[in-house]
Coordinates of C-alpha atoms in Angstrom, one line a residue:
Chain A
D205 CA 196.0 128.1 -13.8
A206 CA 193.7 128.7 -10.9
G207 CA 190.7 127.6 -12.7
V208 CA 187.4 129.5 -13.0
I209 CA 187.1 131.8 -10.0
Q210 CA 183.8 132.9 -8.6
S211 CA 183.0 135.4 -5.8
P212 CA 181.6 135.5 -3.4
R213 CA 181.3 131.9 -2.3
H214 CA 178.2 132.6 -0.2
E215 CA 175.8 135.5 -0.3
V216 CA 172.9 136.2 2.0
T217 CA 170.8 139.2 1.2
E218 CA 167.4 140.6 2.0
M219 CA 164.6 140.5 -0.5
G220 CA 164.7 143.6 -2.7
Q221 CA 168.4 144.1 -2.5
E222 CA 170.7 144.1 -5.5
V223 CA 173.1 141.1 -5.8
T224 CA 176.2 140.9 -8.0
L225 CA 178.0 137.7 -8.7
R226 CA 181.4 137.7 -10.2
C227 CA 183.4 135.3 -12.4
K228 CA 186.9 135.1 -13.8
P229 CA 187.2 132.5 -16.5
I230 CA 190.3 130.5 -17.4
S231 CA 192.7 132.6 -19.5
G232 CA 192.3 131.8 -23.1
H233 CA 188.8 130.3 -22.9
D234 CA 186.5 132.0 -25.4
Y235 CA 183.2 130.8 -23.9
L236 CA 181.7 131.8 -20.6
F237 CA 178.5 130.3 -19.2
W238 CA 176.3 131.1 -16.3
Y239 CA 174.2 128.3 -14.8
R240 CA 171.8 128.2 -11.9
Q241 CA 171.3 125.0 -9.9
T242 CA 168.4 124.2 -7.7
M243 CA 167.0 120.9 -6.4
M244 CA 163.7 121.4 -8.4
R245 CA 165.1 122.5 -11.7
G246 CA 168.7 121.1 -11.8
L247 CA 171.3 122.9 -13.8
E248 CA 169.8 125.6 -15.9
L249 CA 171.7 127.6 -18.5
L250 CA 171.0 131.3 -18.0
I251 CA 173.3 133.0 -20.5
Y252 CA 176.5 132.4 -22.4
F253 CA 179.1 134.6 -24.0
N254 CA 181.5 134.0 -26.8
N255 CA 184.5 136.4 -27.1
N256 CA 182.7 138.7 -24.6
V257 CA 179.6 138.9 -26.7
P258 CA 176.3 137.5 -25.3
I259 CA 175.1 134.8 -27.6
D260 CA 172.1 133.3 -26.0
D261 CA 170.2 134.8 -23.0
S262 CA 167.0 132.8 -23.5
G263 CA 167.5 131.2 -20.1
M264 CA 167.5 134.4 -18.1
P265 CA 164.4 134.2 -16.0
E266 CA 163.2 137.8 -16.2
D267 CA 164.3 141.4 -16.5
R268 CA 165.6 141.3 -12.9
F269 CA 168.5 139.3 -14.2
S270 CA 171.3 140.9 -16.2
A271 CA 174.8 139.7 -17.2
K272 CA 177.8 141.5 -18.6
M273 CA 181.3 140.6 -19.8
P274 CA 183.2 143.8 -20.2
N275 CA 186.5 142.0 -21.0
A276 CA 187.8 138.5 -21.5
S277 CA 188.7 138.0 -17.9
F278 CA 185.6 139.1 -16.0
S279 CA 181.9 138.6 -16.0
T280 CA 179.1 139.6 -13.7
L281 CA 175.6 138.3 -13.1
K282 CA 173.3 140.9 -11.4
I283 CA 169.9 140.4 -9.8
Q284 CA 167.9 143.5 -9.0
P285 CA 165.7 143.3 -7.1
S286 CA 166.4 139.9 -5.6
E287 CA 163.5 137.6 -4.5
P288 CA 163.5 134.5 -2.2
R289 CA 162.9 132.3 -5.3
D290 CA 166.3 133.4 -6.6
S291 CA 168.0 131.4 -3.9
A292 CA 170.2 128.8 -5.6
V293 CA 173.8 128.0 -6.4
Y294 CA 175.0 130.0 -9.4
F295 CA 177.9 128.4 -11.4
C296 CA 180.1 130.1 -13.9
A297 CA 181.9 127.9 -16.4
S298 CA 184.3 128.5 -19.2
S299 CA 185.4 126.6 -22.2
P300 CA 188.1 127.0 -24.8
G301 CA 185.7 126.0 -27.6
R302 CA 182.9 123.7 -28.3
W303 CA 183.6 121.3 -25.5
G304 CA 185.5 120.9 -22.3
Y305 CA 183.6 123.0 -19.7
T306 CA 185.3 123.9 -16.5
F307 CA 183.1 125.0 -13.7
G308 CA 183.8 127.4 -10.9
S309 CA 183.1 126.6 -7.3
G310 CA 179.8 128.4 -7.4
T311 CA 178.1 131.1 -5.4
R312 CA 175.4 130.0 -3.0
L313 CA 172.8 132.7 -2.9
T314 CA 170.2 132.9 -0.1
V315 CA 167.6 135.6 -0.3
V316 CA 165.6 136.1 2.9
Chain B
G24 CA 163.4 122.8 -27.8
E25 CA 166.5 120.9 -26.7
N26 CA 165.9 118.5 -23.9
V27 CA 167.9 115.8 -22.0
E28 CA 166.1 113.2 -19.9
Q29 CA 168.1 111.2 -17.4
H30 CA 167.2 108.0 -15.5
P31 CA 167.1 106.9 -12.8
S32 CA 167.0 109.9 -10.5
T33 CA 168.4 107.9 -7.6
L34 CA 170.5 104.7 -7.7
S35 CA 171.8 102.6 -4.8
V36 CA 174.3 99.8 -5.3
Q37 CA 176.5 97.6 -3.2
E38 CA 180.2 98.2 -3.3
G39 CA 181.7 96.2 -6.2
D40 CA 178.5 96.1 -8.2
S41 CA 178.0 98.0 -11.5
A42 CA 175.9 101.1 -12.0
V43 CA 174.3 102.3 -15.2
I44 CA 172.8 105.7 -15.8
K45 CA 170.9 106.4 -19.0
C46 CA 170.1 109.6 -20.9
T47 CA 168.0 110.5 -24.0
Y48 CA 168.2 113.7 -26.0
S49 CA 165.8 115.4 -28.3
D50 CA 168.1 117.4 -30.6
S51 CA 169.2 115.0 -33.4
A52 CA 172.0 117.5 -34.3
S53 CA 173.7 116.9 -30.9
N54 CA 177.1 115.5 -31.3
Y55 CA 178.9 115.9 -28.0
F56 CA 177.9 114.1 -24.8
P57 CA 179.9 114.7 -21.6
W58 CA 179.3 113.3 -18.1
Y59 CA 179.9 115.3 -14.9
K60 CA 180.3 114.1 -11.3
Q61 CA 179.2 116.5 -8.5
E62 CA 180.1 115.7 -5.0
L63 CA 178.1 117.3 -2.2
G64 CA 178.8 121.0 -2.0
K65 CA 181.3 121.0 -4.9
R66 CA 181.4 121.9 -8.5
P67 CA 180.5 119.6 -11.3
Q68 CA 183.6 118.0 -12.8
L69 CA 184.0 116.3 -16.2
I70 CA 184.7 112.6 -15.9
I71 CA 184.3 111.4 -19.4
D72 CA 182.9 112.5 -22.7
I73 CA 182.0 111.1 -26.1
R74 CA 181.6 112.6 -29.5
S75 CA 179.2 111.3 -32.1
N76 CA 181.9 109.7 -34.3
V77 CA 182.4 106.9 -31.8
G78 CA 180.0 104.5 -30.2
E79 CA 181.9 103.7 -27.0
K80 CA 184.6 105.2 -24.9
K81 CA 186.3 103.7 -21.8
D82 CA 188.5 105.1 -19.0
Q83 CA 189.4 102.6 -16.3
R84 CA 186.2 101.8 -14.4
I85 CA 183.9 104.1 -16.3
A86 CA 182.6 103.8 -19.9
V87 CA 180.1 105.7 -22.0
T88 CA 178.1 104.2 -24.9
L89 CA 176.2 106.2 -27.5
N90 CA 173.4 105.1 -29.8
K91 CA 172.7 108.0 -32.2
T92 CA 169.9 106.2 -34.0
A93 CA 167.9 105.9 -30.7
K94 CA 169.3 109.2 -29.4
H95 CA 170.4 107.8 -26.1
F96 CA 173.7 107.4 -24.3
S97 CA 174.7 105.7 -21.0
L98 CA 177.3 105.8 -18.3
H99 CA 178.6 102.6 -16.9
I100 CA 180.6 102.4 -13.7
T101 CA 182.1 99.0 -12.9
E102 CA 183.4 97.8 -9.5
T103 CA 181.8 100.7 -7.7
Q104 CA 183.5 102.2 -4.6
P105 CA 182.1 104.4 -1.9
E106 CA 184.0 107.3 -3.3
D107 CA 181.8 107.0 -6.5
S108 CA 178.9 108.2 -4.4
A109 CA 177.8 111.6 -5.9
V110 CA 175.4 113.2 -8.3
Y111 CA 176.1 112.4 -12.0
F112 CA 174.9 114.6 -14.8
C113 CA 174.7 113.8 -18.4
A114 CA 174.7 116.6 -21.0
A115 CA 174.4 117.1 -24.7
S116 CA 175.4 119.9 -27.1
R117 CA 175.4 120.7 -30.8
S118 CA 179.0 121.7 -31.3
S119 CA 178.9 121.8 -35.1
S120 CA 178.0 125.5 -35.0
N121 CA 179.2 128.4 -32.9
T122 CA 177.2 127.3 -30.0
G123 CA 178.8 125.2 -27.4
K124 CA 176.1 125.3 -24.8
L125 CA 175.4 122.2 -22.8
I126 CA 172.0 121.1 -21.9
F127 CA 172.1 119.0 -18.7
G128 CA 169.9 116.1 -17.5
Q129 CA 168.3 116.3 -14.1
G130 CA 171.0 114.3 -12.4
T131 CA 171.3 110.9 -10.8
T132 CA 172.2 110.5 -7.2
L133 CA 174.4 107.4 -6.9
Q134 CA 174.9 105.8 -3.5
V135 CA 177.4 103.1 -3.1
K136 CA 177.0 101.1 0.1
P137 CA 180.1 99.7 1.6

């Protein structure tokens, strides 16, 4: 298995632009998580899905952020419009159940 | 709400010494406690985990201890090596329900000096 695959690895965009981050979880994993990592706030859980259904989105910072999981093998995290304070590394992780997270390589987002 | 506190934020040891990182959690229903290692520019990777039905677990040079009464758990690394230098994160989750979400500590930057 190739593990959790995220794209792009790096994204530089201008303030106000729409940004879409993508994630392919490990096949057979029922849980998918989106985390944001910054020096100031560490690893923050944004949202997670179970069997493609969003379970807890209480960590999503504001309405500019949205996430979807149209099927078991694909999820997106969208920021529209983007702001400089959104600059961070965004990690996707998947899990077969209640434990055993595997993280993707992350997307480093820079908003200028 | 759920919270995990991790200490220290930075730790510097000489090669061969031991390193200990401590975490406390607020949710008494938490029963799964993994530790992740993150090297610079890379993804967090699971190195060891413990569930609340055991008090200690060991894997070669690393061990984790859990005190449910006090709501704290610790990572112990013995005979540290330069390649142990990384950021270490503790986490906790309540896996007795459908939720499997992990709440992470703030991380500890471990530096092992050769």
